[in-house]
Amino acid sequence: AESAEQATSEQRAAARAVYAATAAVLEAGTDGAGAVLQAELLRAAHTARLAGLPRASAAAISVVTGVRAARSADPAYRLTDLVAALAATLGTTHRVPDATGPDLAELRGTVRQPYRPDGSLRLYGLFSEPVLTATGYAGAVTWTADAEGRLYTVSDVAPGGPARATGAADRAVRVGDTALTHRELSRAGLAVSGATVSPTGRLGAGAGVRAVRAAGVAWRAEPLDRLWSVPAAEQVARALSGGRDLLFLEVTLLGSVRESTGDCLLADCAGVPLRLTTAHDDPSLPYRDNLRLLAAARGSRLRIVARLVPGTLPRALLLATEHPADPAARVDAGLDRLQHADLPADAVQALPEALPAGDEAPLHLLRRRVHQAVSGGRRVLALSASSRGEPGDSARLRRLGLATAGDLLDDLHSTAALRSRDAFGRLLPSDAAPFARAWLAAAVYTDTIERALCASAWGATADTVPSTGVLPRL
């Protein structure tokens, strides 16, 4: 039998270069990762792309983008996004040199998503959402479904800012010769012949594709009604196992909840207290204003579309909802702006409630150190380890049954403080690799535990959420 395919020498070298450059950025933190470290990582990303590692290259570029956003105080910067990008880059490049066969193919990634022929499709519009990224791209994506409940997207994303994100919804969709806009398609339908579809469900717009407008249906009519018939726990389990992260839920609005990051909408979803937050905080998009108005419609029972936010409390990003006064109509939360006149006449004005944020411990004890390292670098953990003088957080984690988390936290602190000296007592240049490995193990562990806690919070059983299988062999 033939041996499984292995990485080439160029790919192994490129992966190690990206890993080393990313470890250097992590060691410095966003506060210390200046132009030199960013340039080194970009150079390594370019080398990885030329060596046939587009996934590692894209992940590394995401790290640089996140670092630049942090250093420039960009309002779109999210620490959690940078943590995820760093973990993805380190995890991917750590595994490439030893990977073989299908595992290697997955780690390599693809430059462009291949489109496959899918014949004729009859699609029904679901909703549209604006796209506004920290990398300078903007536009709109419209989600549709076929009669079997499979989801397809039509997107128009290009370089631009908030104006393009709001304006793209009124542009014609790029499928065939149809004159439908994204906003119209979200409430109508589409008949497509010669369709081509990417693995993620994105419709192609090749020369052979033909599309004409067709009738749409309400969310409570077939075939869209079946999307809401799937139990929430099952939908969450599917999302956590690598499937689509959209949730089709029926909720009762309970008012607003005050959190440290602002007010969010509290809703009851089949007995699960769900917190609905904004998908984007840019003031040009109506997400925040719509959430505030919906909080005033306390007691309303609505169908919504949301995107799962993995965490220890049930949380999701509100994308679209039935109209609070007219269930036959729908509202795209990022494009349509609700008014007070749209609320039901018997709406109960909801006041923010001061509820506990939840999950401050015990997992928070490890997660906050993972995040601190990204912001302040290795030196922050080294200082906190030396000044504390006792294994307080680690001991607390062990007392609460998280012995592995305690060990990972100890390893994180010890590698952060590990420095060698020469014969004259002078500090030698540090090796960033041990700290990067300890940080990656802690980040992956935290993410894995949070996914399990998320499943539990939604009522999904452990055996319905398979392991991510991404824990690297360190």
Tab-separated table of C-alpha atoms in Angstrom:
chain	number	residue	atom	x	y	z
A	1	ALA	CA	0.000	0.000	0.000
A	2	GLU	CA	1.160	3.510	-0.786
A	3	SER	CA	2.188	5.654	2.155
A	4	ALA	CA	-0.001	8.678	2.970
A	5	GLU	CA	0.995	11.999	1.457
A	6	GLN	CA	3.309	14.096	3.608
A	7	ALA	CA	4.163	17.780	3.673
A	8	THR	CA	7.002	18.886	1.418
A	9	SER	CA	10.205	20.271	2.878
A	10	GLU	CA	9.162	23.750	1.707
A	11	GLN	CA	5.815	23.433	3.467
A	12	ARG	CA	7.394	22.226	6.690
A	13	ALA	CA	9.861	25.116	6.624
A	14	ALA	CA	7.102	27.622	5.848
A	15	ALA	CA	4.902	26.274	8.645
A	16	ARG	CA	7.729	26.532	11.159
A	17	ALA	CA	8.453	30.094	10.026
A	18	VAL	CA	4.825	31.149	10.510
A	19	TYR	CA	4.743	29.423	13.905
A	20	ALA	CA	7.921	31.195	15.047
A	21	ALA	CA	6.729	34.607	13.825
A	22	THR	CA	3.324	34.123	15.478
A	23	ALA	CA	4.968	33.007	18.722
A	24	ALA	CA	7.050	36.204	18.655
A	25	VAL	CA	3.901	38.321	18.269
A	26	LEU	CA	2.264	36.453	21.145
A	27	GLU	CA	5.326	36.904	23.346
A	28	ALA	CA	5.266	40.677	22.742
A	29	GLY	CA	1.481	41.041	22.956
A	30	THR	CA	-0.449	43.658	21.028
A	31	ASP	CA	1.220	46.379	23.105
A	32	GLY	CA	4.683	45.342	21.921
A	33	ALA	CA	4.045	43.856	18.471
A	34	GLY	CA	5.228	46.771	16.374
A	35	ALA	CA	5.994	47.115	12.683
A	36	VAL	CA	9.012	44.772	12.750
A	37	LEU	CA	7.154	41.802	14.237
A	38	GLN	CA	4.160	42.437	11.997
A	39	ALA	CA	6.396	42.527	8.920
A	40	GLU	CA	8.039	39.249	9.920
A	41	LEU	CA	4.672	37.559	10.240
A	42	LEU	CA	3.469	38.959	6.914
A	43	ARG	CA	6.647	37.738	5.218
A	44	ALA	CA	6.148	34.291	6.721
A	45	ALA	CA	2.499	34.321	5.590
A	46	HIS	CA	3.575	35.150	2.030
A	47	THR	CA	6.112	32.321	2.099
A	48	ALA	CA	3.435	29.915	3.346
A	49	ARG	CA	1.108	30.896	0.540
A	50	LEU	CA	3.811	30.302	-2.075
A	51	ALA	CA	4.557	26.923	-0.458
A	52	GLY	CA	0.938	25.815	-0.842
A	53	LEU	CA	-0.375	26.563	2.656
A	54	PRO	CA	-3.188	29.080	2.041
A	55	ARG	CA	-4.959	28.248	5.323
A	56	ALA	CA	-1.911	29.071	7.430
A	57	SER	CA	-1.257	32.173	5.345
A	58	ALA	CA	-4.801	33.490	5.782
A	59	ALA	CA	-4.728	32.798	9.523
A	60	ALA	CA	-1.439	34.671	9.918
A	61	ILE	CA	-2.783	37.664	8.006
A	62	SER	CA	-5.811	37.682	10.325
A	63	VAL	CA	-3.428	37.924	13.280
A	64	VAL	CA	-1.665	40.940	11.758
A	65	THR	CA	-5.015	42.562	11.009
A	66	GLY	CA	-6.125	42.026	14.606
A	67	VAL	CA	-2.872	43.382	16.036
A	68	ARG	CA	-3.121	46.504	13.894
A	69	ALA	CA	-6.741	47.044	14.926
A	70	ALA	CA	-5.754	46.719	18.601
A	71	ARG	CA	-2.832	49.127	18.312
A	72	SER	CA	-4.902	51.719	16.432
A	73	ALA	CA	-7.828	51.477	18.898
A	74	ASP	CA	-10.137	50.462	16.054
A	75	PRO	CA	-13.724	50.279	17.404
A	76	ALA	CA	-14.201	47.050	15.422
A	77	TYR	CA	-11.377	45.309	17.311
A	78	ARG	CA	-12.414	42.295	19.389
A	79	LEU	CA	-9.913	40.608	21.694
A	80	THR	CA	-11.741	37.293	21.366
A	81	ASP	CA	-11.320	37.399	17.581
A	82	LEU	CA	-7.566	37.932	17.907
A	83	VAL	CA	-7.310	35.104	20.448
A	84	ALA	CA	-9.089	32.806	17.986
A	85	ALA	CA	-6.823	33.911	15.113
A	86	LEU	CA	-3.664	33.294	17.155
A	87	ALA	CA	-4.866	29.862	18.256
A	88	ALA	CA	-5.803	28.941	14.676
A	89	THR	CA	-2.422	30.040	13.314
A	90	LEU	CA	-0.366	28.307	15.988
A	91	GLY	CA	-2.519	25.173	15.927
A	92	THR	CA	-2.431	24.827	12.134
A	93	THR	CA	1.284	25.425	11.684
A	94	HIS	CA	2.165	23.223	14.655
A	95	ARG	CA	0.435	20.247	13.028
A	96	VAL	CA	1.509	20.694	9.384
A	97	PRO	CA	5.043	19.175	9.630
A	98	ASP	CA	3.763	15.835	10.987
A	99	ALA	CA	0.390	15.671	9.209
A	100	THR	CA	-0.366	13.154	6.459
A	101	GLY	CA	-3.178	12.276	4.079
A	102	PRO	CA	-6.599	13.892	4.591
A	103	ASP	CA	-5.405	15.662	7.739
A	104	LEU	CA	-2.675	17.382	5.733
A	105	ALA	CA	-5.112	18.346	2.968
A	106	GLU	CA	-7.380	19.989	5.536
A	107	LEU	CA	-4.481	21.875	7.108
A	108	ARG	CA	-3.262	23.089	3.731
A	109	GLY	CA	-6.648	24.561	2.841
A	110	THR	CA	-7.629	25.940	-0.546
A	111	VAL	CA	-7.058	29.302	-2.178
A	112	ARG	CA	-10.585	29.485	-3.581
A	113	GLN	CA	-13.638	27.441	-2.736
A	114	PRO	CA	-14.505	25.074	-5.588
A	115	TYR	CA	-18.002	25.406	-7.019
A	116	ARG	CA	-19.881	22.265	-8.040
A	117	PRO	CA	-22.841	22.017	-10.411
A	118	ASP	CA	-26.159	21.676	-8.583
A	119	GLY	CA	-28.713	21.654	-11.369
A	120	SER	CA	-31.958	23.538	-10.869
A	121	LEU	CA	-32.913	25.092	-7.527
A	122	ARG	CA	-36.110	26.596	-6.162
A	123	LEU	CA	-35.099	28.928	-3.355
A	124	TYR	CA	-37.107	30.866	-0.762
A	125	GLY	CA	-35.748	34.046	0.824
A	126	LEU	CA	-35.065	34.016	4.567
A	127	PHE	CA	-33.267	37.247	5.515
A	128	SER	CA	-30.381	39.548	4.614
A	129	GLU	CA	-27.552	40.713	6.816
A	130	PRO	CA	-24.966	43.467	6.290
A	131	VAL	CA	-21.277	42.588	6.222
A	132	LEU	CA	-18.718	44.980	7.689
A	133	THR	CA	-15.282	43.587	8.500
A	134	ALA	CA	-12.217	44.972	10.221
A	135	THR	CA	-10.179	44.161	7.089
A	136	GLY	CA	-11.992	46.800	5.008
A	137	TYR	CA	-14.689	44.731	3.282
A	138	ALA	CA	-18.401	45.472	3.309
A	139	GLY	CA	-21.598	44.408	1.603
A	140	ALA	CA	-24.579	42.157	2.173
A	141	VAL	CA	-25.377	38.448	2.302
A	142	THR	CA	-28.858	37.087	1.649
A	143	TRP	CA	-29.804	33.681	3.023
A	144	THR	CA	-32.242	31.404	1.205
A	145	ALA	CA	-33.478	27.830	1.675
A	146	ASP	CA	-34.739	25.142	-0.660
A	147	ALA	CA	-37.718	22.831	-0.124
A	148	GLU	CA	-35.544	20.394	1.871
A	149	GLY	CA	-34.291	23.048	4.281
A	150	ARG	CA	-30.776	23.325	2.815
A	151	LEU	CA	-29.381	26.862	3.094
A	152	TYR	CA	-27.847	28.848	0.237
A	153	THR	CA	-26.343	32.338	0.242
A	154	VAL	CA	-26.034	35.115	-2.305
A	155	SER	CA	-23.365	37.643	-1.379
A	156	ASP	CA	-22.090	40.994	-2.552
A	157	VAL	CA	-18.961	41.809	-0.550
A	158	ALA	CA	-16.167	44.095	-1.766
A	159	PRO	CA	-13.754	46.682	-0.338
A	160	GLY	CA	-15.708	49.406	1.390
A	161	GLY	CA	-17.058	50.808	4.624
A	162	PRO	CA	-20.377	51.267	6.450
A	163	ALA	CA	-21.988	53.065	3.502
A	164	ARG	CA	-21.436	50.071	1.279
A	165	ALA	CA	-22.755	47.707	3.959
A	166	THR	CA	-26.064	49.588	4.106
A	167	GLY	CA	-26.261	50.273	0.373
A	168	ALA	CA	-25.493	46.757	-0.841
A	169	ALA	CA	-28.916	45.547	0.281
A	170	ASP	CA	-30.505	47.615	-2.506
A	171	ARG	CA	-28.148	46.339	-5.210
A	172	ALA	CA	-29.236	43.634	-7.651
A	173	VAL	CA	-28.152	40.134	-6.658
A	174	ARG	CA	-25.323	38.668	-8.722
A	175	VAL	CA	-27.041	35.514	-9.926
A	176	GLY	CA	-28.095	35.247	-13.552
A	177	ASP	CA	-30.011	38.153	-15.042
A	178	THR	CA	-32.385	38.740	-12.162
A	179	ALA	CA	-33.202	42.312	-11.196
A	180	LEU	CA	-34.011	41.390	-7.584
A	181	THR	CA	-32.177	43.311	-4.889
A	182	HIS	CA	-30.882	41.583	-1.758
A	183	ARG	CA	-33.624	43.211	0.292
A	184	GLU	CA	-36.292	41.957	-2.132
A	185	LEU	CA	-34.830	38.460	-2.374
A	186	SER	CA	-34.931	38.086	1.425
A	187	ARG	CA	-38.751	38.171	1.171
A	188	ALA	CA	-39.256	36.678	-2.301
A	189	GLY	CA	-37.914	33.583	-4.035
A	190	LEU	CA	-35.571	32.564	-6.824
A	191	ALA	CA	-35.669	29.867	-9.492
A	192	VAL	CA	-32.141	28.991	-10.617
A	193	SER	CA	-31.020	26.744	-13.458
A	194	GLY	CA	-27.459	25.641	-14.083
A	195	ALA	CA	-26.670	26.505	-10.473
A	196	THR	CA	-23.156	26.165	-9.058
A	197	VAL	CA	-22.644	25.978	-5.305
A	198	SER	CA	-19.596	26.190	-3.019
A	199	PRO	CA	-19.123	23.776	-0.080
A	200	THR	CA	-20.492	26.473	2.245
A	201	GLY	CA	-23.657	26.935	0.181
A	202	ARG	CA	-22.682	30.099	-1.662
A	203	LEU	CA	-24.310	30.374	-5.090
A	204	GLY	CA	-22.003	30.983	-8.019
A	205	ALA	CA	-22.648	33.647	-10.651
A	206	GLY	CA	-21.035	32.032	-13.682
A	207	ALA	CA	-22.032	32.677	-17.292
A	208	GLY	CA	-24.114	29.487	-17.427
A	209	VAL	CA	-26.270	30.362	-14.424
A	210	ARG	CA	-29.832	31.529	-15.086
A	211	ALA	CA	-32.155	32.920	-12.415
A	212	VAL	CA	-35.622	34.464	-12.359
A	213	ARG	CA	-37.777	35.867	-9.599
A	214	ALA	CA	-40.230	33.486	-7.938
A	215	ALA	CA	-42.786	33.736	-5.157
A	216	GLY	CA	-41.610	33.740	-1.561
A	217	VAL	CA	-43.321	32.306	1.495
A	218	ALA	CA	-43.780	33.394	5.097
A	219	TRP	CA	-41.630	31.903	7.842
A	220	ARG	CA	-44.645	30.050	9.243
A	221	ALA	CA	-45.503	28.459	5.892
A	222	GLU	CA	-43.917	25.446	4.244
A	223	PRO	CA	-41.166	24.823	3.365
A	224	LEU	CA	-39.555	27.430	5.658
A	225	ASP	CA	-41.634	26.389	8.664
A	226	ARG	CA	-39.586	23.187	9.018
A	227	LEU	CA	-36.475	25.209	9.911
A	228	TRP	CA	-38.156	26.224	13.181
A	229	SER	CA	-39.396	22.703	13.912
A	230	VAL	CA	-35.920	21.465	14.887
A	231	PRO	CA	-35.367	21.663	18.693
A	232	ALA	CA	-32.965	24.400	19.784
A	233	ALA	CA	-30.665	21.914	21.559
A	234	GLU	CA	-30.305	19.929	18.345
A	235	GLN	CA	-29.502	23.071	16.359
A	236	VAL	CA	-26.857	24.101	18.906
A	237	ALA	CA	-25.299	20.623	18.860
A	238	ARG	CA	-25.101	20.817	15.072
A	239	ALA	CA	-23.408	24.223	15.210
A	240	LEU	CA	-20.879	23.124	17.834
A	241	SER	CA	-19.983	20.061	15.772
A	242	GLY	CA	-18.938	22.163	12.791
A	243	GLY	CA	-22.277	22.705	11.034
A	244	ARG	CA	-23.920	26.009	10.241
A	245	ASP	CA	-24.171	28.365	13.211
A	246	LEU	CA	-27.587	29.825	12.370
A	247	LEU	CA	-30.342	29.158	14.893
A	248	PHE	CA	-34.046	29.248	14.008
A	249	LEU	CA	-35.816	29.881	17.308
A	250	GLU	CA	-39.219	30.796	18.677
A	251	VAL	CA	-38.860	33.050	21.707
A	252	THR	CA	-40.864	35.152	24.132
A	253	LEU	CA	-39.333	38.573	24.786
A	254	LEU	CA	-38.699	39.257	28.473
A	255	GLY	CA	-37.039	42.685	28.370
A	256	SER	CA	-33.452	43.851	28.555
A	257	VAL	CA	-30.512	42.853	30.699
A	258	ARG	CA	-27.704	45.188	31.693
A	259	GLU	CA	-24.232	43.710	31.178
A	260	SER	CA	-20.751	45.178	31.370
A	261	THR	CA	-20.673	45.504	27.562
A	262	GLY	CA	-24.107	47.110	27.352
A	263	ASP	CA	-27.744	46.083	27.415
A	264	CYS	CA	-28.870	42.927	25.668
A	265	LEU	CA	-32.284	41.474	24.934
A	266	LEU	CA	-33.490	38.706	27.253
A	267	ALA	CA	-35.825	36.079	25.817
A	268	ASP	CA	-37.280	32.753	26.854
A	269	CYS	CA	-36.605	29.953	24.368
A	270	ALA	CA	-38.502	26.819	25.437
A	271	GLY	CA	-37.482	27.391	29.058
A	272	VAL	CA	-33.899	28.463	28.233
A	273	PRO	CA	-33.082	32.093	29.257
A	274	LEU	CA	-31.489	33.376	26.045
A	275	ARG	CA	-29.484	36.595	25.749
A	276	LEU	CA	-29.669	38.229	22.326
A	277	THR	CA	-26.961	40.722	21.406
A	278	THR	CA	-26.032	42.829	18.397
A	279	ALA	CA	-24.149	41.297	15.493
A	280	HIS	CA	-22.268	44.584	14.949
A	281	ASP	CA	-21.942	47.763	17.013
A	282	ASP	CA	-21.301	50.215	14.173
A	283	PRO	CA	-23.758	53.113	14.717
A	284	SER	CA	-24.611	53.242	11.002
A	285	LEU	CA	-26.275	49.833	11.310
A	286	PRO	CA	-29.608	49.627	13.184
A	287	TYR	CA	-28.780	46.529	15.254
A	288	ARG	CA	-28.521	48.347	18.593
A	289	ASP	CA	-31.595	50.546	18.118
A	290	ASN	CA	-33.712	47.581	17.043
A	291	LEU	CA	-32.661	45.597	20.093
A	292	ARG	CA	-33.709	48.459	22.385
A	293	LEU	CA	-37.133	48.716	20.751
A	294	LEU	CA	-37.721	44.965	20.867
A	295	ALA	CA	-36.971	45.059	24.590
A	296	ALA	CA	-40.009	47.316	24.919
A	297	ALA	CA	-42.232	44.625	23.372
A	298	ARG	CA	-42.034	42.419	26.453
A	299	GLY	CA	-44.342	39.427	26.239
A	300	SER	CA	-44.264	39.228	22.426
A	301	ARG	CA	-43.747	35.732	21.023
A	302	LEU	CA	-41.688	35.851	17.842
A	303	ARG	CA	-39.731	33.647	15.519
A	304	ILE	CA	-36.157	34.809	15.072
A	305	VAL	CA	-32.979	33.910	13.221
A	306	ALA	CA	-29.804	34.236	15.287
A	307	ARG	CA	-26.170	33.192	15.172
A	308	LEU	CA	-24.857	31.086	18.043
A	309	VAL	CA	-22.265	32.619	20.353
A	310	PRO	CA	-20.556	29.700	22.167
A	311	GLY	CA	-20.312	30.374	25.873
A	312	THR	CA	-21.379	29.205	29.282
A	313	LEU	CA	-24.623	31.194	29.065
A	314	PRO	CA	-27.096	30.753	26.169
A	315	ARG	CA	-26.271	33.669	23.888
A	316	ALA	CA	-26.800	34.499	20.225
A	317	LEU	CA	-26.554	37.390	17.783
A	318	LEU	CA	-29.955	38.565	16.573
A	319	LEU	CA	-30.028	38.675	12.760
A	320	ALA	CA	-33.708	38.748	11.817
A	321	THR	CA	-37.097	38.572	13.513
A	322	GLU	CA	-40.793	38.524	12.816
A	323	HIS	CA	-42.339	41.972	12.987
A	324	PRO	CA	-43.578	42.493	16.581
A	325	ALA	CA	-46.950	43.835	15.365
A	326	ASP	CA	-47.354	41.737	12.214
A	327	PRO	CA	-46.077	38.137	12.299
A	328	ALA	CA	-46.549	37.882	8.518
A	329	ALA	CA	-43.795	40.474	8.038
A	330	ARG	CA	-40.138	40.158	8.968
A	331	VAL	CA	-37.361	42.510	10.009
A	332	ASP	CA	-33.696	42.232	9.055
A	333	ALA	CA	-32.108	43.487	12.277
A	334	GLY	CA	-29.047	44.951	10.549
A	335	LEU	CA	-30.852	46.641	7.652
A	336	ASP	CA	-34.433	47.533	8.648
A	337	ARG	CA	-35.003	50.160	11.318
A	338	LEU	CA	-37.953	49.634	13.668
A	339	GLN	CA	-39.954	52.576	14.983
A	340	HIS	CA	-42.020	52.944	18.154
A	341	ALA	CA	-45.132	52.803	15.969
A	342	ASP	CA	-44.130	49.243	14.962
A	343	LEU	CA	-44.554	47.946	18.496
A	344	PRO	CA	-47.782	46.216	19.541
A	345	ALA	CA	-50.327	48.501	21.155
A	346	ASP	CA	-50.210	46.476	24.369
A	347	ALA	CA	-46.389	46.338	24.536
A	348	VAL	CA	-44.989	46.512	28.079
A	349	GLN	CA	-42.102	48.918	28.428
A	350	ALA	CA	-39.127	46.917	29.722
A	351	LEU	CA	-36.499	48.369	32.008
A	352	PRO	CA	-32.946	46.959	32.132
A	353	GLU	CA	-32.528	44.376	34.853
A	354	ALA	CA	-29.282	43.982	36.753
A	355	LEU	CA	-28.640	40.279	36.391
A	356	PRO	CA	-25.365	38.515	37.212
A	357	ALA	CA	-22.933	38.252	34.332
A	358	GLY	CA	-22.281	34.612	35.184
A	359	ASP	CA	-19.260	32.382	34.646
A	360	GLU	CA	-16.747	34.589	36.409
A	361	ALA	CA	-15.254	31.397	37.805
A	362	PRO	CA	-13.849	28.895	37.626
A	363	LEU	CA	-13.052	28.753	33.884
A	364	HIS	CA	-12.657	32.512	33.856
A	365	LEU	CA	-9.486	32.097	35.931
A	366	LEU	CA	-7.755	30.429	32.990
A	367	ARG	CA	-9.473	32.333	30.195
A	368	ARG	CA	-8.472	35.744	31.529
A	369	ARG	CA	-4.786	34.724	31.563
A	370	VAL	CA	-5.075	33.538	27.967
A	371	HIS	CA	-6.512	36.924	27.026
A	372	GLN	CA	-4.017	38.876	29.129
A	373	ALA	CA	-1.138	37.232	27.292
A	374	VAL	CA	-2.515	38.384	23.955
A	375	SER	CA	-2.839	41.987	25.116
A	376	GLY	CA	0.200	42.414	27.347
A	377	GLY	CA	2.458	39.619	26.162
A	378	ARG	CA	4.554	37.161	28.068
A	379	ARG	CA	5.898	39.733	30.506
A	380	VAL	CA	2.438	40.355	32.011
A	381	LEU	CA	2.076	36.714	33.032
A	382	ALA	CA	5.670	36.569	34.209
A	383	LEU	CA	5.100	39.562	36.485
A	384	SER	CA	1.783	38.244	37.812
A	385	ALA	CA	3.394	34.873	38.564
A	386	SER	CA	6.330	36.385	40.455
A	387	SER	CA	4.262	38.916	42.408
A	388	ARG	CA	1.569	36.473	43.498
A	389	GLY	CA	3.970	34.084	45.235
A	390	GLU	CA	1.329	31.330	45.572
A	391	PRO	CA	-0.684	29.134	43.228
A	392	GLY	CA	-3.987	30.760	44.221
A	393	ASP	CA	-5.901	30.480	40.944
A	394	SER	CA	-4.445	27.064	40.132
A	395	ALA	CA	-5.391	25.715	43.553
A	396	ARG	CA	-8.898	27.105	43.217
A	397	LEU	CA	-9.320	25.434	39.822
A	398	ARG	CA	-8.229	22.099	41.302
A	399	ARG	CA	-10.602	22.458	44.248
A	400	LEU	CA	-13.452	23.003	41.809
A	401	GLY	CA	-12.608	19.834	39.871
A	402	LEU	CA	-10.661	21.410	36.990
A	403	ALA	CA	-7.267	19.843	37.681
A	404	THR	CA	-6.202	20.024	34.029
A	405	ALA	CA	-7.013	23.736	33.934
A	406	GLY	CA	-4.874	24.223	37.047
A	407	ASP	CA	-1.962	22.380	35.446
A	408	LEU	CA	-2.276	24.428	32.255
A	409	LEU	CA	-2.338	27.667	34.231
A	410	ASP	CA	0.789	26.630	36.154
A	411	ASP	CA	2.515	25.753	32.888
A	412	LEU	CA	1.497	29.091	31.387
A	413	HIS	CA	2.979	31.029	34.302
A	414	SER	CA	6.147	28.940	34.531
A	415	THR	CA	6.968	29.208	30.814
A	416	ALA	CA	6.255	32.945	30.925
A	417	ALA	CA	8.790	33.397	33.740
A	418	LEU	CA	11.364	31.008	32.243
A	419	ARG	CA	14.503	32.958	31.321
A	420	SER	CA	18.112	31.740	31.129
A	421	ARG	CA	21.225	33.677	32.107
A	422	ASP	CA	24.810	33.476	30.952
A	423	ALA	CA	27.857	32.969	33.192
A	424	PHE	CA	27.796	36.656	34.129
A	425	GLY	CA	24.146	36.638	35.170
A	426	ARG	CA	22.882	38.454	32.092
A	427	LEU	CA	19.553	37.446	30.612
A	428	LEU	CA	19.853	35.471	27.400
A	429	PRO	CA	17.433	35.978	24.490
A	430	SER	CA	14.231	34.157	25.344
A	431	ASP	CA	12.825	31.206	23.421
A	432	ALA	CA	9.210	32.007	22.549
A	433	ALA	CA	8.320	28.415	21.590
A	434	PRO	CA	7.679	26.939	25.089
A	435	PHE	CA	5.407	29.837	26.045
A	436	ALA	CA	3.543	29.602	22.722
A	437	ARG	CA	2.935	25.880	23.253
A	438	ALA	CA	1.652	26.455	26.793
A	439	TRP	CA	-0.587	29.298	25.653
A	440	LEU	CA	-1.992	27.252	22.760
A	441	ALA	CA	-2.802	24.313	25.033
A	442	ALA	CA	-4.611	26.647	27.466
A	443	ALA	CA	-6.516	28.381	24.635
A	444	VAL	CA	-7.677	25.116	23.040
A	445	TYR	CA	-8.641	23.639	26.416
A	446	THR	CA	-10.661	26.732	27.316
A	447	ASP	CA	-12.446	26.691	23.970
A	448	THR	CA	-13.242	22.976	24.282
A	449	ILE	CA	-14.639	23.313	27.808
A	450	GLU	CA	-16.683	26.357	26.829
A	451	ARG	CA	-18.226	24.404	23.964
A	452	ALA	CA	-19.216	21.623	26.348
A	453	LEU	CA	-20.690	24.126	28.804
A	454	CYS	CA	-22.523	25.838	25.948
A	455	ALA	CA	-24.106	22.544	24.916
A	456	SER	CA	-25.139	21.902	28.507
A	457	ALA	CA	-26.651	25.375	28.875
A	458	TRP	CA	-28.839	24.790	25.811
A	459	GLY	CA	-29.829	21.319	26.960
A	460	ALA	CA	-27.780	19.409	24.373
A	461	THR	CA	-26.376	16.148	25.729
A	462	ALA	CA	-22.636	15.538	25.658
A	463	ASP	CA	-22.864	12.682	23.148
A	464	THR	CA	-24.522	14.947	20.564
A	465	VAL	CA	-21.543	17.303	20.473
A	466	PRO	CA	-18.480	15.495	19.147
A	467	SER	CA	-14.991	16.550	20.110
A	468	THR	CA	-13.441	19.199	17.898
A	469	GLY	CA	-10.307	17.110	17.555
A	470	VAL	CA	-8.160	20.230	17.356
A	471	LEU	CA	-6.163	19.796	20.552
A	472	PRO	CA	-2.583	19.794	19.232
A	473	ARG	CA	-0.037	17.201	20.219
A	474	LEU	CA	2.394	19.403	22.143
